[in-house]
Structure formats: C-alpha cells, structure tokens
Short mmCIF file of C-alpha atoms and ligand atoms in Angstrom, two decimals:
data_model
loop_
_atom_site.label_atom_id
_atom_site.label_comp_id
_atom_site.label_asym_id
_atom_site.label_seq_id
_atom_site.Cartn_x
_atom_site.Cartn_y
_atom_site.Cartn_z
CA MET R 10 19.16 2.43 -2.15
CA LYS R 11 17.00 2.67 -5.22
CA LEU R 12 13.22 2.27 -5.12
CA TYR R 13 11.35 1.48 -8.31
CA GLY R 14 7.80 2.69 -7.86
CA PHE R 15 5.01 4.82 -9.28
CA TRP R 16 3.23 7.85 -7.81
CA ARG R 17 -0.21 6.16 -7.83
CA SER R 18 0.97 2.81 -6.49
CA LEU R 19 -0.36 1.92 -3.05
CA ALA R 20 2.24 -0.84 -2.67
CA THR R 21 4.96 1.75 -3.32
CA TYR R 22 3.27 4.02 -0.78
CA ARG R 23 3.61 1.30 1.86
CA VAL R 24 7.36 1.01 1.34
CA LYS R 25 7.88 4.76 1.19
CA VAL R 26 6.12 5.26 4.53
CA ALA R 27 8.12 2.46 6.17
CA LEU R 28 11.39 3.92 4.85
CA ALA R 29 10.44 7.41 6.03
CA LEU R 30 9.39 6.20 9.49
CA LYS R 31 12.79 4.59 9.83
CA GLY R 32 14.54 7.70 8.57
CA MET R 33 15.96 5.99 5.50
CA LYS R 34 16.55 7.79 2.22
CA VAL R 35 16.15 6.29 -1.26
CA ASP R 36 16.51 7.36 -4.84
CA GLU R 37 13.21 6.85 -6.61
CA VAL R 38 12.81 5.59 -10.15
CA SER R 39 9.36 5.92 -11.69
CA ILE R 40 7.92 3.03 -13.66
CA ASP R 41 4.86 4.47 -15.42
CA LEU R 42 2.17 1.86 -14.86
CA LEU R 43 -0.36 3.88 -16.85
CA LYS R 44 1.91 3.53 -19.89
CA GLY R 45 2.61 -0.16 -19.24
CA MET R 46 6.31 0.41 -18.52
CA GLN R 47 6.27 -2.42 -15.97
CA HIS R 48 6.21 -4.83 -18.94
CA GLN R 49 9.40 -3.48 -20.54
CA PRO R 50 12.19 -6.11 -20.57
CA ASP R 51 14.53 -3.74 -18.69
CA TYR R 52 12.13 -3.57 -15.77
CA LYS R 53 11.19 -7.24 -15.89
CA ALA R 54 14.88 -7.97 -15.38
CA VAL R 55 14.49 -6.12 -12.06
CA ASN R 56 11.07 -7.52 -11.16
CA PRO R 57 9.94 -10.55 -13.21
CA GLN R 58 6.36 -10.15 -11.90
CA ALA R 59 6.20 -6.77 -13.66
CA VAL R 60 4.94 -4.89 -10.61
CA VAL R 61 6.26 -2.14 -8.35
CA PRO R 62 7.78 -1.67 -5.83
CA SER R 63 11.27 -3.15 -6.09
CA LEU R 64 14.09 -2.09 -3.82
CA ILE R 65 17.76 -2.24 -4.76
CA LEU R 66 20.00 -2.25 -1.72
CA ASP R 67 23.24 -0.26 -1.52
CA GLU R 68 25.22 -3.49 -1.34
CA GLY R 69 23.63 -4.56 -4.65
CA GLY R 70 22.37 -8.08 -5.21
CA THR R 71 18.96 -9.35 -6.23
CA PRO R 72 16.29 -6.65 -5.84
CA LEU R 73 13.80 -6.98 -2.99
CA PHE R 74 10.17 -7.32 -4.06
CA GLN R 75 6.66 -7.39 -2.49
CA SER R 76 5.93 -4.45 -0.22
CA VAL R 77 5.19 -6.51 2.89
CA ALA R 78 8.40 -8.53 2.49
CA ILE R 79 10.31 -5.28 2.00
CA MET R 80 8.79 -3.77 5.16
CA GLU R 81 9.72 -6.92 7.07
CA TYR R 82 13.29 -6.64 5.75
CA LEU R 83 13.50 -3.00 6.86
CA GLU R 84 12.19 -3.95 10.29
CA GLU R 85 14.76 -6.73 10.66
CA THR R 86 17.71 -4.67 9.48
CA ARG R 87 16.74 -1.37 11.12
CA PRO R 88 14.57 -2.28 14.11
CA GLN R 89 14.13 1.29 15.46
CA PRO R 90 11.64 2.83 15.35
CA ALA R 91 9.72 -0.43 15.32
CA ILE R 92 6.77 -0.96 12.98
CA LEU R 93 5.91 -4.31 14.57
CA PRO R 94 5.11 -4.88 18.25
CA LYS R 95 7.57 -6.82 20.43
CA ASP R 96 5.27 -9.67 21.47
CA PRO R 97 4.55 -12.53 19.04
CA ARG R 98 0.82 -12.25 19.55
CA GLY R 99 0.86 -8.53 18.83
CA ARG R 100 3.03 -9.14 15.77
CA ALA R 101 0.53 -11.68 14.50
CA ARG R 102 -2.34 -9.23 14.93
CA VAL R 103 -0.48 -6.41 13.15
CA ARG R 104 0.55 -8.69 10.31
CA GLY R 105 -3.01 -9.97 10.04
CA LEU R 106 -4.42 -6.45 9.76
CA ALA R 107 -1.74 -5.48 7.26
CA LEU R 108 -2.49 -8.50 5.12
CA ILE R 109 -6.24 -7.82 4.96
CA ALA R 110 -5.27 -4.69 3.04
CA ALA R 111 -2.13 -5.84 1.23
CA ALA R 112 -3.07 -9.43 0.41
CA ASP R 113 -6.88 -9.44 0.26
CA GLY R 114 -8.08 -5.97 -0.70
CA HIS R 115 -5.44 -4.18 -2.73
CA PRO R 116 -4.61 -6.99 -5.24
CA LEU R 117 -8.17 -6.80 -6.60
CA VAL R 118 -7.78 -3.23 -7.81
CA THR R 119 -4.34 -3.29 -9.42
CA PRO R 120 -3.82 -2.25 -13.07
CA ARG R 121 -3.61 -5.85 -14.32
CA ILE R 122 -7.03 -6.64 -12.78
CA ARG R 123 -8.54 -3.43 -14.11
CA ASN R 124 -7.17 -4.13 -17.56
CA TYR R 125 -8.61 -7.65 -17.47
CA LEU R 126 -12.03 -6.37 -16.45
CA GLU R 127 -11.93 -3.78 -19.23
CA LYS R 128 -10.21 -5.53 -22.13
CA THR R 129 -10.92 -9.24 -21.62
CA LEU R 130 -14.28 -9.22 -19.84
CA GLN R 131 -15.29 -5.94 -21.53
CA LEU R 132 -17.12 -4.69 -18.48
CA PRO R 133 -18.46 -1.14 -18.87
CA GLU R 134 -16.91 1.63 -16.77
CA ASP R 135 -19.72 1.80 -14.20
CA LYS R 136 -19.41 -1.92 -13.46
CA ARG R 137 -15.63 -1.70 -13.24
CA ASN R 138 -15.90 1.21 -10.81
CA ALA R 139 -18.42 -0.74 -8.74
CA TRP R 140 -15.89 -3.59 -8.52
CA LEU R 141 -13.06 -1.30 -7.40
CA MET R 142 -15.19 0.40 -4.77
CA HIS R 143 -16.74 -2.83 -3.51
CA TRP R 144 -13.50 -4.74 -2.89
CA THR R 145 -11.70 -1.72 -1.47
CA LEU R 146 -14.50 -1.17 1.06
CA GLU R 147 -14.80 -4.88 1.87
CA ALA R 148 -11.18 -4.91 3.05
CA LEU R 149 -11.68 -1.72 5.04
CA LYS R 150 -14.81 -3.14 6.69
CA ALA R 151 -12.92 -6.32 7.59
CA ILE R 152 -10.20 -4.21 9.23
CA GLU R 153 -12.87 -2.10 10.96
CA GLY R 154 -14.28 -5.26 12.56
CA HIS R 155 -10.89 -5.99 14.12
CA LEU R 156 -10.46 -2.41 15.24
CA GLU R 157 -13.15 -3.08 17.87
CA GLU R 158 -10.60 -5.30 19.62
CA LYS R 159 -9.05 -4.09 22.86
CA GLU R 160 -5.54 -3.84 21.37
CA THR R 161 -6.60 -0.89 19.21
CA GLY R 162 -5.35 2.42 20.54
CA LYS R 163 -4.49 5.70 18.95
CA PHE R 164 -3.36 3.53 16.03
CA CYS R 165 -4.41 0.06 14.84
CA HIS R 166 -2.35 -1.61 17.53
CA GLY R 167 -1.52 0.50 20.56
CA ASP R 168 -0.30 4.06 20.45
CA SER R 169 2.48 3.98 17.89
CA PRO R 170 2.22 3.38 14.14
CA THR R 171 2.85 -0.11 12.78
CA MET R 172 2.76 -1.96 9.50
CA ALA R 173 -1.01 -2.30 10.03
CA ASP R 174 -1.43 1.47 9.92
CA ILE R 175 0.75 1.73 6.83
CA CYS R 176 -1.39 -0.81 4.97
CA LEU R 177 -4.62 0.69 6.31
CA CYS R 178 -3.66 4.13 5.01
CA GLY R 179 -3.00 2.78 1.52
CA GLN R 180 -6.41 1.18 1.53
CA VAL R 181 -8.10 4.40 2.71
CA ILE R 182 -6.28 6.39 0.03
CA GLY R 183 -7.62 3.96 -2.59
CA ALA R 184 -11.15 4.33 -1.22
CA THR R 185 -11.15 8.10 -0.87
CA ALA R 186 -8.71 9.60 -3.39
CA TYR R 187 -9.18 7.07 -6.21
CA PHE R 188 -12.61 5.46 -5.99
CA LYS R 189 -14.55 8.17 -4.13
CA ALA R 190 -16.18 5.56 -1.90
CA ASP R 191 -18.51 6.37 0.97
CA VAL R 192 -16.35 5.55 4.00
CA SER R 193 -18.95 6.34 6.66
CA SER R 194 -19.16 2.63 7.55
CA VAL R 195 -15.52 2.57 8.72
CA PRO R 196 -15.25 5.38 11.29
CA VAL R 197 -12.45 3.87 13.39
CA ALA R 198 -10.34 3.20 10.30
CA MET R 199 -10.88 6.81 9.24
CA ARG R 200 -10.04 8.12 12.72
CA ILE R 201 -6.75 6.20 12.61
CA TYR R 202 -6.06 7.35 9.04
CA GLU R 203 -6.43 10.98 10.17
CA GLU R 204 -4.08 10.29 13.08
CA CYS R 205 -1.48 8.79 10.71
CA MET R 206 -1.74 11.74 8.37
CA LYS R 207 -0.49 13.97 11.20
CA ILE R 208 2.84 12.13 10.84
CA ASP R 209 5.16 13.47 8.17
CA ALA R 210 6.21 10.02 6.94
CA PHE R 211 2.60 9.13 6.14
CA SER R 212 1.45 12.43 4.70
CA ARG R 213 4.53 13.28 2.63
CA ALA R 214 4.35 9.94 0.78
CA HIS R 215 0.65 10.46 -0.11
CA PRO R 216 0.25 9.56 -3.80
CA MET R 217 -1.57 12.79 -4.62
CA LYS R 218 1.41 14.77 -3.31
CA GLN R 219 3.93 13.03 -5.58
CA PRO R 220 5.29 14.92 -8.61
CA GLY R 221 3.67 12.42 -11.01
CA ALA R 222 0.21 13.22 -9.65
CA GLN R 223 0.49 16.84 -10.76
CA ALA R 224 0.54 15.78 -14.41
CA HIS R 225 -2.80 13.92 -14.11
N1 GSH Y 234 1.50 -7.55 -3.50
C1 GSH Y 234 2.37 -6.65 -4.19
C2 GSH Y 234 1.53 -5.83 -5.15
C3 GSH Y 234 2.36 -5.23 -6.22
C4 GSH Y 234 1.46 -4.56 -7.23
O1 GSH Y 234 0.47 -5.14 -7.70
N2 GSH Y 234 1.81 -3.33 -7.58
C5 GSH Y 234 1.02 -2.62 -8.52
C6 GSH Y 234 1.00 -1.15 -8.21
S1 GSH Y 234 0.31 -0.82 -6.63
C7 GSH Y 234 1.60 -2.83 -9.89
O2 GSH Y 234 2.77 -2.62 -10.11
N3 GSH Y 234 0.78 -3.27 -10.83
C8 GSH Y 234 1.16 -3.46 -12.19
C9 GSH Y 234 0.08 -4.21 -12.92
O3 GSH Y 234 -0.90 -4.60 -12.31
O4 GSH Y 234 0.24 -4.35 -14.12
C10 GSH Y 234 3.11 -5.74 -3.21
O5 GSH Y 234 2.55 -5.49 -2.13
O6 GSH Y 234 4.23 -5.31 -3.51
#
C-alpha cells in the first residue's frame, strides 16, 4: 500500500494511526503542502480534490480518499483490532465524536482556508491565528461536552481506542503543537489524549516526530 500524506497533516495522522493500530504497513509518499505540491497535475490525478491523504491499495485501482472513509475501509477489511464498537448505537456515538473533529473542526484550519484568509481576505497574522485557535478549541469543547456521557471510559468510548480517539488526538495536536491554545477548558479530552499517547500507534505517528518536521 502507498499512502500519500504530509508530516503536518492531521488527516494523514488519522490514517497513519488507524493503519498502525491494525498492524498494517504502508509506503509513504510526501506531498509538500507548504510548497503547494497538492496542486501539481501528477498529484491531482491521484486526488482531484488536491488534499492528502490518499491511499493506494496493493491490488491497485482508484485511490481511496478522505481519512474517515479510509478508516472505515480499514475497519471493514481488517476488523481486528476494532476501532469501532460492535453495537450500532456505540458506533453512532464514536462516528459522531470523530466527525466533530474531522468534519466540523479540522476543515476550518486547513492550508486552503489559511491561504484564503491571508491572500484573499488579507487578514493580518494575529487575526488568522485567532481564527485557527478559536475553531480548533470549539471542536474540542464540543467533544468535551460529550465526554461527560456515561459511555466515556479510559478512552472516548469505553476502554479501548476507537476512531473517536484518533480524531480527538489530531484535534489536540492542532491545538497544542500548532496553535499553542490554552486547553485547560477540555480536561477530559486532554486526559484521553495522554492515555492515547501511551500507545505506540498514536505516539509514533505524531506529526512532530515525522522526518519532515525536523526540517522546520
Ligand atoms: N476531510 C479530509 C481533509 C483533507 C485535507 O484537508 N487535508 C489537508 C491536510 S490535513 C490538505 O491536504 N490540505 C491541502 C489544502 O488545503 O490545500 C480528510 O479527512 O481526509
């Protein structure tokens, strides 16, 4: 398998953690988002949306795209260890938590949004940073509200890591490593993040530990 990604990309992080939890190996190809390489025709032939990640399967065929869809594919094709609960209600809760991060929070801080704020709206850096911090924390606070529910355990849902934890960790990494946000208002999310980071699959994929991060 071949994973197109980028060291800083939180969507790539999600897929890398899911692959690692399931014990699957991939070859990684870096698409430098800071240099705009996602817009090169060669890459747009792989992913017409010009975003990472994309996953090429060993059997070939059309690349998989969208981190949540890729995680769902991995879960369906390699069910153990599971990253979704068995019961439909639990699955709905985990997917809901995952989507607060992946569908509501993270899209507002991607390079294309940041470029638009900077180049088209010409917002100064302090206002752009306020945007990034605000929307990242809003998603974390929304997740925190749900973490008061009885289903929360050692992890977001029960005592083993799920897709919700994977997406939560990406969101926390954005808040702490990138935007230096004050995360004191989301203590349960942070407690779960620390728990996840004790697991190799979560900590080894951390963006700041990737080779590309060393150059920045
Ligand atoms: N919802 C997508 C998000 C994909 C996405 O926006 N990826 C970012 C990196 S985390 C990207 O490639 N952005 C390129 C750009 O915004 O120009 C997913 O979860 O895969």
